[in-house]
Amino acid sequence: MKIDLKTLTIQKAHQHMLEGDFTAQELAQAYLDNINPEYNAFIVFFEDVLEQAEKADKRFKDGTAELLTGIPMAIKNNILIKGKRTTAGSKILENYKATYDATVIDRLKKAGAVFIGGTNLDEFAHGSSTENSAYGVTKNTFDMGRVAGGSSGGSAVAVASDMALVALGSDTGGSIRQPASFNNVLGLKTTYGRVSRSGAVAMGSSLDQIGPFGKSVEDVKIVYDCIKGNDKMDSTTLKDEVIEKAEKGIDLNKKMTIGIPRHFLKEGIDKDVMENFENSLKKLEEKGYKIKEIELPNIKYSLASYYIFAPAEISANLSRYDGVRFGFKKEGEDLLDDYMKTRGEGFGKEARRRIMLGTYILSAGYKDAYYNKAQAVREIIREDFRKAFLEVDVILTPTTPTPAFKIGAKGNDPIQMYLEDIFTVSSNVVGNPAISVPMGFVEREGKELPVGLQILAPHMYENLLFKVSSDFLGGPTS
Ligand code: GLN
């Protein structure tokens, strides 16, 4: 049977494989054949894709196949898969082969998923365009002259361009949601602690979360259900009982109220994006949602505080790349010179910028002024959200202020690039879950470019995100 990758979902693929319409090997081959290298979505290709699929086929034969068995997935190349090259988009890890599986990979392997390859990202996930990758930029699905977004640009394009059915990315300040919105797919950032970070190359450890990309709410939820949950390898993961209790507290059938922080949506937003946003609100109103204006008085400080504690955590996390323990090494005159040459040549410009910023922020005499102050601001922002969620069930914003920008447009201006994250960082700062779902298109130079709607929910209320997303998109939740 000819496989229609465009309309395929996990459920449909599963059903077809169960009924023998096609095998997991044929499905994997169909995706492999559809990889267009011009997009540069994948930076590491796996040699054993068909072998993985063969194992999946055996499970269909012996009746042990699960929903994700044989489902082709793209994995951001900062998530460890044992034996596979994991570059994190950096030269310093160019030849690094993972020695163990990330917990999310272990869970997906047990479910029988098939990993197609490692996807491109900004070096160590620092960025919003994949232009900071040491392996070249990933191109946008809708216009090759534009960025895919980032840092999980490769995963977003892999799903949007049917080079994989679903994908994993990581989100520290928007890196799943922003590329999802630039490529017309869904991307979920889970509650901090909901998904194990064990085996994800660390960026900002108090902010990082791994999460799924998909073309439907249902696909995103299926991957989320597989990877979520407490893990003894990550002591920041939440206890399953705590989550279950929280989930029981949500009444998904009641009339919901949506909060809109209009005071935060006044400046710097593209007017076509705003028009799409207003139409999205109308659509939800028609579906019975109540819209209410809310105040998040300190949300304007999210971005500034993020760019204090993110580099601080980054500088600490990147200190392990010293040429001795991992990957790339450049010999110098003595040990210190080894470090300077290895790190000077192994790290790209943005990683070096963040190491310097972070080291400065954490240095004696400045730690109180910068790091501790930013942490205090973080608490205040958390309190804003806590109060807002007493009045409303979810909060909506556009995912990004503009559609995908042109390759090269912001590369030399870090502040402009950081402003991309204005709407996304707050949920990393606060730790609550957020999703980006497609909300329409805007026209630029004769091309239709997608834009995303961001939905934020209180901690542990991922189910609420799925509910509102499916009401908005008009499909079933599960
Ligand atoms: N764009 C943000 C940054 O550069 C977020 C990156 C991410 O979420 N990994 O820090």
Short mmCIF file of C-alpha atoms and ligand atoms in Angstrom, two decimals:
data_model
loop_
_atom_site.label_atom_id
_atom_site.label_comp_id
_atom_site.label_asym_id
_atom_site.label_seq_id
_atom_site.Cartn_x
_atom_site.Cartn_y
_atom_site.Cartn_z
CA MET A 1 0.00 0.00 0.00
CA LYS A 2 1.19 3.50 -0.78
CA ILE A 3 1.78 5.27 2.54
CA ASP A 4 0.41 8.80 2.75
CA LEU A 5 2.89 10.39 5.17
CA LYS A 6 1.05 13.72 5.17
CA THR A 7 -2.08 12.44 6.83
CA LEU A 8 -0.51 9.71 8.94
CA THR A 9 -0.94 9.72 12.72
CA ILE A 10 0.41 7.30 15.31
CA GLN A 11 -2.97 5.62 15.71
CA LYS A 12 -3.42 5.24 11.95
CA ALA A 13 0.11 3.89 11.46
CA HIS A 14 -0.42 1.47 14.32
CA GLN A 15 -3.68 0.22 12.84
CA HIS A 16 -2.12 -0.24 9.39
CA MET A 17 0.79 -2.18 10.84
CA LEU A 18 -1.56 -4.33 12.90
CA GLU A 19 -3.60 -5.12 9.81
CA GLY A 20 -0.47 -5.82 7.77
CA ASP A 21 -1.09 -2.99 5.26
CA PHE A 22 2.59 -2.12 5.63
CA THR A 23 5.45 -3.18 7.87
CA ALA A 24 7.48 -1.05 10.26
CA GLN A 25 10.40 -1.52 7.87
CA GLU A 26 8.37 -0.18 4.96
CA LEU A 27 7.22 2.74 7.07
CA ALA A 28 10.76 3.58 8.18
CA GLN A 29 11.93 3.33 4.57
CA ALA A 30 9.15 5.70 3.44
CA TYR A 31 10.36 8.33 5.90
CA LEU A 32 14.02 7.76 5.03
CA ASP A 33 13.18 8.21 1.34
CA ASN A 34 11.40 11.45 2.17
CA ILE A 35 14.41 13.08 3.86
CA ASN A 36 15.40 16.14 1.87
CA PRO A 37 18.98 16.96 2.90
CA GLU A 38 18.55 20.54 1.68
CA TYR A 39 16.63 21.36 4.86
CA ASN A 40 19.51 20.14 7.01
CA ALA A 41 17.06 18.85 9.59
CA PHE A 42 19.20 15.82 10.46
CA ILE A 43 22.86 16.09 11.39
CA VAL A 44 23.44 12.50 12.47
CA PHE A 45 22.05 9.60 10.45
CA PHE A 46 21.59 6.26 12.13
CA GLU A 47 22.78 3.14 10.26
CA ASP A 48 20.47 0.75 12.04
CA VAL A 49 17.05 2.28 11.28
CA LEU A 50 15.83 -0.76 9.36
CA GLU A 51 17.16 -3.12 12.01
CA GLN A 52 15.24 -1.19 14.65
CA ALA A 53 12.15 -1.46 12.44
CA GLU A 54 12.71 -5.20 11.96
CA LYS A 55 12.56 -5.63 15.73
CA ALA A 56 9.31 -3.67 15.74
CA ASP A 57 7.91 -5.96 13.05
CA LYS A 58 8.69 -8.95 15.25
CA ARG A 59 6.57 -7.40 17.99
CA PHE A 60 3.65 -7.04 15.59
CA LYS A 61 4.07 -10.74 14.75
CA ASP A 62 4.26 -11.94 18.33
CA GLY A 63 1.44 -9.71 19.52
CA THR A 64 3.47 -7.48 21.86
CA ALA A 65 3.28 -4.30 19.76
CA GLU A 66 2.34 -1.11 21.60
CA LEU A 67 1.10 2.17 20.13
CA LEU A 68 4.62 3.50 19.58
CA THR A 69 6.05 0.25 18.21
CA GLY A 70 7.51 0.92 14.77
CA ILE A 71 6.77 4.65 14.91
CA PRO A 72 9.61 6.61 13.23
CA MET A 73 10.91 9.41 15.44
CA ALA A 74 13.48 12.18 15.06
CA ILE A 75 15.56 12.92 18.15
CA LYS A 76 17.18 16.26 18.91
CA ASN A 77 20.90 15.63 18.88
CA ASN A 78 21.36 16.65 22.51
CA ILE A 79 19.49 13.60 23.82
CA LEU A 80 21.69 10.55 24.39
CA ILE A 81 21.08 7.31 22.51
CA LYS A 82 23.65 4.69 23.45
CA GLY A 83 26.29 4.21 20.77
CA LYS A 84 25.07 7.14 18.66
CA ARG A 85 26.99 10.31 18.00
CA THR A 86 25.54 13.09 20.17
CA THR A 87 27.03 16.42 19.10
CA ALA A 88 24.64 18.88 20.81
CA GLY A 89 25.27 20.94 17.67
CA SER A 90 28.81 21.65 18.85
CA LYS A 91 32.24 20.99 17.43
CA ILE A 92 33.45 20.16 20.93
CA LEU A 93 31.28 17.00 20.90
CA GLU A 94 31.72 16.23 17.19
CA ASN A 95 32.87 12.63 17.74
CA TYR A 96 31.25 11.97 21.08
CA LYS A 97 29.31 8.72 21.19
CA ALA A 98 26.75 8.35 23.96
CA THR A 99 27.61 5.67 26.49
CA TYR A 100 24.07 5.28 27.82
CA ASP A 101 20.46 5.97 26.91
CA ALA A 102 18.63 9.01 28.19
CA THR A 103 15.66 7.93 30.32
CA VAL A 104 13.22 9.17 27.66
CA ILE A 105 15.05 7.07 25.05
CA ASP A 106 15.01 4.03 27.30
CA ARG A 107 11.23 4.39 27.68
CA LEU A 108 10.70 4.91 23.94
CA LYS A 109 12.93 1.92 23.15
CA LYS A 110 10.86 -0.26 25.46
CA ALA A 111 7.76 0.92 23.59
CA GLY A 112 9.45 -0.07 20.32
CA ALA A 113 9.85 3.36 18.68
CA VAL A 114 12.24 3.61 15.73
CA PHE A 115 14.84 6.40 15.78
CA ILE A 116 15.51 7.84 12.33
CA GLY A 117 18.37 10.19 13.23
CA GLY A 118 19.68 13.05 15.34
CA THR A 119 18.30 16.47 14.47
CA ASN A 120 20.02 19.82 14.16
CA LEU A 121 20.02 22.41 16.94
CA ASP A 122 21.71 25.60 18.01
CA GLU A 123 24.97 24.69 19.72
CA PHE A 124 24.10 23.33 23.19
CA ALA A 125 20.55 24.59 22.50
CA HIS A 126 21.59 28.24 22.80
CA GLY A 127 19.50 30.13 20.31
CA SER A 128 16.23 30.59 18.47
CA SER A 129 17.16 29.86 14.87
CA THR A 130 19.62 26.88 14.61
CA GLU A 131 22.04 29.40 13.10
CA ASN A 132 24.32 28.75 16.09
CA SER A 133 24.76 25.09 15.09
CA ALA A 134 28.30 24.05 14.15
CA TYR A 135 26.66 21.97 11.39
CA GLY A 136 24.89 24.69 9.39
CA VAL A 137 21.43 26.22 9.61
CA THR A 138 18.16 24.27 9.29
CA LYS A 139 15.78 25.74 6.73
CA ASN A 140 12.14 26.51 7.34
CA THR A 141 9.56 24.08 5.95
CA PHE A 142 7.57 26.92 4.37
CA ASP A 143 10.40 29.06 3.00
CA MET A 144 13.97 27.85 2.57
CA GLY A 145 15.22 31.39 2.88
CA ARG A 146 13.96 31.58 6.45
CA VAL A 147 15.05 30.01 9.72
CA ALA A 148 13.39 26.92 11.15
CA GLY A 149 13.48 28.51 14.57
CA GLY A 150 15.38 26.99 17.41
CA SER A 151 16.95 25.59 19.17
CA SER A 152 15.06 22.39 18.22
CA GLY A 153 14.73 23.54 14.59
CA GLY A 154 15.70 20.18 13.11
CA SER A 155 13.05 18.27 15.04
CA ALA A 156 10.30 20.75 14.08
CA VAL A 157 11.19 20.58 10.38
CA ALA A 158 11.56 16.79 10.47
CA VAL A 159 7.94 16.48 11.62
CA ALA A 160 6.53 19.33 9.51
CA SER A 161 8.22 18.03 6.34
CA ASP A 162 7.28 14.38 6.97
CA MET A 163 10.80 13.13 7.57
CA ALA A 164 9.61 11.58 10.85
CA LEU A 165 6.13 11.09 12.32
CA VAL A 166 6.96 12.62 15.71
CA ALA A 167 10.07 14.03 17.36
CA LEU A 168 11.69 14.99 20.64
CA GLY A 169 13.14 18.37 21.40
CA SER A 170 14.27 20.21 24.51
CA ASP A 171 12.93 23.50 25.82
CA THR A 172 14.87 25.77 28.15
CA GLY A 173 13.36 29.09 27.10
CA GLY A 174 11.12 28.23 24.17
CA SER A 175 13.15 25.84 22.07
CA ILE A 176 10.30 23.43 21.40
CA ARG A 177 7.44 25.92 21.11
CA GLN A 178 9.09 28.55 18.91
CA PRO A 179 10.26 26.18 16.12
CA ALA A 180 6.90 24.36 16.38
CA SER A 181 5.15 27.67 15.67
CA PHE A 182 7.51 28.51 12.79
CA ASN A 183 6.76 25.18 11.11
CA ASN A 184 3.04 24.66 11.76
CA VAL A 185 3.33 21.72 14.17
CA LEU A 186 2.56 21.27 17.86
CA GLY A 187 5.28 21.40 20.50
CA LEU A 188 4.92 20.74 24.22
CA LYS A 189 7.06 22.04 27.08
CA THR A 190 6.11 20.00 30.10
CA THR A 191 5.94 21.01 33.76
CA TYR A 192 9.46 21.21 35.16
CA GLY A 193 10.13 17.78 36.66
CA ARG A 194 7.46 15.97 34.65
CA VAL A 195 9.95 14.41 32.23
CA SER A 196 13.37 13.14 33.26
CA ARG A 197 16.38 15.16 32.17
CA SER A 198 18.72 12.22 32.64
CA GLY A 199 20.71 11.86 29.43
CA ALA A 200 19.82 15.25 27.99
CA VAL A 201 22.89 17.43 27.44
CA ALA A 202 22.42 20.01 30.19
CA MET A 203 21.87 23.67 29.32
CA GLY A 204 20.12 25.41 32.22
CA SER A 205 19.33 22.67 34.70
CA SER A 206 16.55 24.53 36.52
CA LEU A 207 14.83 25.27 33.18
CA ASP A 208 15.43 22.33 30.80
CA GLN A 209 12.63 19.96 29.83
CA ILE A 210 12.47 17.38 27.05
CA GLY A 211 9.19 17.30 25.13
CA PRO A 212 7.42 16.09 21.98
CA PHE A 213 6.63 17.55 18.56
CA GLY A 214 3.72 16.21 16.51
CA LYS A 215 1.11 17.10 13.93
CA SER A 216 -1.84 16.36 16.21
CA VAL A 217 -2.71 16.73 19.88
CA GLU A 218 -3.16 12.99 20.07
CA ASP A 219 0.34 12.23 18.74
CA VAL A 220 1.92 14.69 21.15
CA LYS A 221 0.00 13.15 24.02
CA ILE A 222 0.99 9.60 23.11
CA VAL A 223 4.71 10.48 23.15
CA TYR A 224 4.27 12.52 26.33
CA ASP A 225 2.53 9.60 28.06
CA CYS A 226 5.46 7.35 27.19
CA ILE A 227 8.30 9.63 28.33
CA LYS A 228 6.76 11.25 31.42
CA GLY A 229 7.09 10.16 35.00
CA ASN A 230 9.30 9.92 38.02
CA ASP A 231 12.84 8.71 37.43
CA LYS A 232 15.41 7.78 40.02
CA MET A 233 18.13 9.10 37.69
CA ASP A 234 16.73 12.65 37.96
CA SER A 235 15.97 13.76 41.49
CA THR A 236 14.06 16.80 40.21
CA THR A 237 11.36 14.61 38.64
CA LEU A 238 8.01 14.87 40.36
CA LYS A 239 6.47 11.95 42.20
CA ASP A 240 3.77 10.22 40.17
CA GLU A 241 1.33 10.30 43.10
CA VAL A 242 1.65 14.09 43.29
CA ILE A 243 0.82 14.40 39.61
CA GLU A 244 -2.07 11.98 39.76
CA LYS A 245 -3.53 13.92 42.64
CA ALA A 246 -3.18 17.18 40.72
CA GLU A 247 -4.74 15.65 37.63
CA LYS A 248 -7.75 14.49 39.62
CA GLY A 249 -8.26 18.09 40.67
CA ILE A 250 -9.01 19.23 37.12
CA ASP A 251 -12.55 19.21 35.85
CA LEU A 252 -12.04 19.10 32.11
CA ASN A 253 -15.74 19.45 31.36
CA LYS A 254 -16.45 22.69 33.16
CA LYS A 255 -16.74 26.02 31.36
CA MET A 256 -13.21 27.34 31.19
CA THR A 257 -11.88 30.84 31.48
CA ILE A 258 -8.96 31.98 29.41
CA GLY A 259 -6.71 34.75 30.70
CA ILE A 260 -5.13 37.27 28.33
CA PRO A 261 -2.34 39.52 29.60
CA ARG A 262 -3.21 42.33 27.17
CA HIS A 263 -0.82 44.76 28.84
CA PHE A 264 2.00 42.47 27.67
CA LEU A 265 0.75 42.25 24.08
CA LYS A 266 0.97 45.89 23.16
CA GLU A 267 4.46 46.46 21.79
CA GLY A 268 6.67 44.77 19.25
CA ILE A 269 4.14 42.25 17.97
CA ASP A 270 3.58 41.87 14.28
CA LYS A 271 0.06 43.05 13.46
CA ASP A 272 -0.77 39.99 11.34
CA VAL A 273 0.28 37.73 14.20
CA MET A 274 -1.99 39.73 16.49
CA GLU A 275 -4.88 39.45 14.04
CA ASN A 276 -4.48 35.66 14.00
CA PHE A 277 -4.39 35.72 17.78
CA GLU A 278 -7.63 37.73 18.04
CA ASN A 279 -9.32 35.34 15.60
CA SER A 280 -8.13 32.41 17.69
CA LEU A 281 -9.71 33.95 20.77
CA LYS A 282 -12.99 34.40 18.89
CA LYS A 283 -12.89 30.78 17.83
CA LEU A 284 -12.46 29.65 21.43
CA GLU A 285 -15.19 32.00 22.60
CA GLU A 286 -17.53 30.41 20.08
CA LYS A 287 -16.64 27.06 21.60
CA GLY A 288 -17.83 28.21 25.00
CA TYR A 289 -14.67 29.59 26.57
CA LYS A 290 -14.86 32.76 28.59
CA ILE A 291 -12.16 35.35 27.91
CA LYS A 292 -10.86 37.52 30.70
CA GLU A 293 -8.16 40.15 30.77
CA ILE A 294 -5.52 39.49 33.42
CA GLU A 295 -2.51 41.27 34.86
CA LEU A 296 0.89 39.66 35.18
CA PRO A 297 2.62 42.76 36.54
CA ASN A 298 6.13 41.33 36.52
CA ILE A 299 6.09 39.19 33.39
CA LYS A 300 8.03 41.95 31.65
CA TYR A 301 11.05 40.93 33.73
CA SER A 302 10.97 37.28 32.62
CA LEU A 303 13.30 37.71 29.70
CA ALA A 304 15.83 39.85 31.57
CA SER A 305 15.95 37.48 34.52
CA TYR A 306 16.16 34.43 32.24
CA TYR A 307 19.21 35.91 30.54
CA ILE A 308 20.85 36.14 33.95
CA PHE A 309 20.28 32.73 35.43
CA ALA A 310 20.32 30.81 32.12
CA PRO A 311 23.92 31.88 31.30
CA ALA A 312 24.89 31.31 34.96
CA GLU A 313 23.68 27.72 34.78
CA ILE A 314 25.12 27.31 31.29
CA SER A 315 28.60 28.41 32.36
CA ALA A 316 28.52 25.85 35.16
CA ASN A 317 27.19 23.06 32.92
CA LEU A 318 29.68 23.71 30.13
CA SER A 319 32.68 23.60 32.46
CA ARG A 320 32.81 19.80 32.01
CA TYR A 321 33.98 20.16 28.39
CA ASP A 322 37.66 20.42 29.12
CA GLY A 323 39.19 18.23 26.40
CA VAL A 324 40.00 15.55 28.95
CA ARG A 325 36.70 13.84 29.55
CA PHE A 326 34.72 14.46 26.36
CA GLY A 327 35.18 14.82 22.63
CA PHE A 328 37.37 17.42 20.99
CA LYS A 329 40.83 18.20 22.37
CA LYS A 330 43.45 20.64 21.20
CA GLU A 331 46.94 20.21 22.69
CA GLY A 332 48.56 23.30 24.14
CA GLU A 333 51.82 24.06 25.94
CA ASP A 334 50.53 22.99 29.34
CA LEU A 335 47.25 22.00 31.00
CA LEU A 336 45.86 25.53 31.16
CA ASP A 337 46.78 26.11 27.53
CA ASP A 338 45.07 22.79 26.65
CA TYR A 339 41.88 24.07 28.25
CA MET A 340 42.08 27.45 26.56
CA LYS A 341 42.73 26.02 23.09
CA THR A 342 40.18 23.20 23.44
CA ARG A 343 37.44 25.50 24.70
CA GLY A 344 38.42 28.43 22.51
CA GLU A 345 38.21 26.37 19.33
CA GLY A 346 35.62 23.79 20.38
CA PHE A 347 32.89 26.24 21.43
CA GLY A 348 31.16 28.58 19.00
CA LYS A 349 30.59 32.29 19.51
CA GLU A 350 27.27 32.15 21.36
CA ALA A 351 28.42 29.41 23.77
CA ARG A 352 31.54 31.45 24.55
CA ARG A 353 29.41 34.56 25.06
CA ARG A 354 27.21 32.73 27.56
CA ILE A 355 30.17 31.19 29.39
CA MET A 356 31.66 34.66 29.84
CA LEU A 357 28.36 36.21 30.90
CA GLY A 358 27.59 33.37 33.28
CA THR A 359 31.03 33.37 34.84
CA TYR A 360 30.77 37.11 35.40
CA ILE A 361 27.28 36.82 36.89
CA LEU A 362 28.43 34.15 39.33
CA SER A 363 31.71 35.80 40.30
CA ALA A 364 32.31 36.97 43.86
CA GLY A 365 30.96 40.46 44.34
CA TYR A 366 28.47 40.21 41.45
CA LYS A 367 26.53 37.11 42.43
CA ASP A 368 24.29 39.05 44.81
CA ALA A 369 23.73 41.89 42.40
CA TYR A 370 22.85 39.68 39.44
CA TYR A 371 22.23 36.03 40.14
CA ASN A 372 20.49 36.31 43.49
CA LYS A 373 18.47 39.28 42.34
CA ALA A 374 17.30 37.41 39.25
CA GLN A 375 16.29 34.48 41.46
CA ALA A 376 14.26 36.86 43.63
CA VAL A 377 12.55 38.22 40.51
CA ARG A 378 11.84 34.63 39.49
CA GLU A 379 9.88 34.13 42.71
CA ILE A 380 7.87 37.29 42.09
CA ILE A 381 6.97 36.15 38.58
CA ARG A 382 5.97 32.75 39.96
CA GLU A 383 3.66 34.53 42.41
CA ASP A 384 2.09 36.55 39.54
CA PHE A 385 1.22 33.34 37.75
CA ARG A 386 -0.03 31.65 40.89
CA LYS A 387 -2.44 34.53 41.47
CA ALA A 388 -3.52 34.65 37.83
CA PHE A 389 -4.33 30.94 37.84
CA LEU A 390 -6.72 31.51 40.74
CA GLU A 391 -8.84 33.57 38.35
CA VAL A 392 -8.40 31.74 35.05
CA ASP A 393 -7.81 28.17 33.88
CA VAL A 394 -5.29 28.83 31.13
CA ILE A 395 -3.40 31.83 29.77
CA LEU A 396 -2.97 32.52 26.06
CA THR A 397 -0.40 34.51 24.08
CA PRO A 398 1.01 34.23 20.59
CA THR A 399 4.00 31.84 20.74
CA THR A 400 6.27 34.37 19.05
CA PRO A 401 5.97 38.06 18.19
CA THR A 402 6.71 37.46 14.49
CA PRO A 403 6.63 34.65 11.93
CA ALA A 404 9.93 32.97 10.91
CA PHE A 405 12.57 35.55 10.03
CA LYS A 406 15.10 35.42 7.23
CA ILE A 407 18.32 33.47 7.65
CA GLY A 408 20.98 35.96 8.71
CA ALA A 409 18.51 38.66 9.78
CA LYS A 410 19.26 38.48 13.52
CA GLY A 411 22.48 36.47 13.60
CA ASN A 412 24.68 39.41 14.54
CA ASP A 413 22.33 40.94 17.05
CA PRO A 414 22.00 38.80 20.17
CA ILE A 415 19.45 41.12 21.80
CA GLN A 416 17.10 40.87 18.80
CA MET A 417 17.51 37.11 18.93
CA TYR A 418 16.83 37.00 22.68
CA LEU A 419 13.63 39.02 22.14
CA GLU A 420 12.28 36.06 20.13
CA ASP A 421 11.74 34.34 23.48
CA ILE A 422 9.65 37.11 25.04
CA PHE A 423 6.47 35.00 25.32
CA THR A 424 8.05 31.59 25.82
CA VAL A 425 10.63 32.04 28.62
CA SER A 426 8.17 32.77 31.40
CA SER A 427 6.94 29.17 31.62
CA ASN A 428 10.54 27.97 31.98
CA VAL A 429 11.16 30.63 34.61
CA VAL A 430 8.03 29.58 36.48
CA GLY A 431 8.12 25.86 35.61
CA ASN A 432 4.53 25.47 34.41
CA PRO A 433 3.60 23.57 31.21
CA ALA A 434 2.96 25.28 27.88
CA ILE A 435 2.14 24.19 24.35
CA SER A 436 2.32 25.81 20.95
CA VAL A 437 -0.40 24.85 18.46
CA PRO A 438 -0.78 26.06 14.88
CA MET A 439 -3.11 29.10 14.69
CA GLY A 440 -2.92 30.11 11.06
CA PHE A 441 -0.73 31.79 8.48
CA VAL A 442 0.54 35.23 7.63
CA GLU A 443 1.75 36.25 4.21
CA ARG A 444 5.31 37.44 3.63
CA GLU A 445 6.69 38.12 0.15
CA GLY A 446 4.16 35.82 -1.48
CA LYS A 447 4.70 32.97 0.94
CA GLU A 448 2.37 31.72 3.64
CA LEU A 449 4.19 31.45 6.96
CA PRO A 450 2.66 29.69 9.96
CA VAL A 451 2.25 31.21 13.42
CA GLY A 452 1.52 29.54 16.73
CA LEU A 453 -0.82 30.00 19.66
CA GLN A 454 0.75 29.45 23.07
CA ILE A 455 -1.38 27.99 25.84
CA LEU A 456 -0.08 28.03 29.41
CA ALA A 457 -1.55 26.00 32.29
CA PRO A 458 -0.76 25.66 35.99
CA HIS A 459 1.89 23.18 37.14
CA MET A 460 1.06 19.55 36.34
CA TYR A 461 -1.99 20.45 34.24
CA GLU A 462 -0.75 19.11 30.90
CA ASN A 463 -4.17 17.48 30.45
CA LEU A 464 -5.74 20.89 30.42
CA LEU A 465 -3.38 21.92 27.62
CA PHE A 466 -4.44 18.88 25.59
CA LYS A 467 -8.10 19.66 26.19
CA VAL A 468 -7.88 23.32 25.13
CA SER A 469 -5.63 22.44 22.17
CA SER A 470 -8.07 19.86 20.84
CA ASP A 471 -11.04 22.16 21.32
CA PHE A 472 -9.13 24.81 19.42
CA LEU A 473 -7.98 22.53 16.62
CA GLY A 474 -11.21 20.59 16.58
CA GLY A 475 -9.92 17.05 17.07
CA PRO A 476 -10.26 14.37 19.73
CA THR A 477 -8.03 14.48 22.80
CA SER A 478 -7.26 10.82 22.93
N1 GLN B 1 16.24 30.88 22.75
C1 GLN B 1 16.50 30.64 24.13
C2 GLN B 1 17.97 30.74 24.42
O1 GLN B 1 18.69 30.98 23.52
C3 GLN B 1 15.95 29.31 24.54
C4 GLN B 1 16.75 28.16 24.10
C5 GLN B 1 16.18 26.86 24.52
O2 GLN B 1 15.00 26.78 24.91
N2 GLN B 1 17.00 25.85 24.49
O3 GLN B 1 18.38 30.59 25.53
#
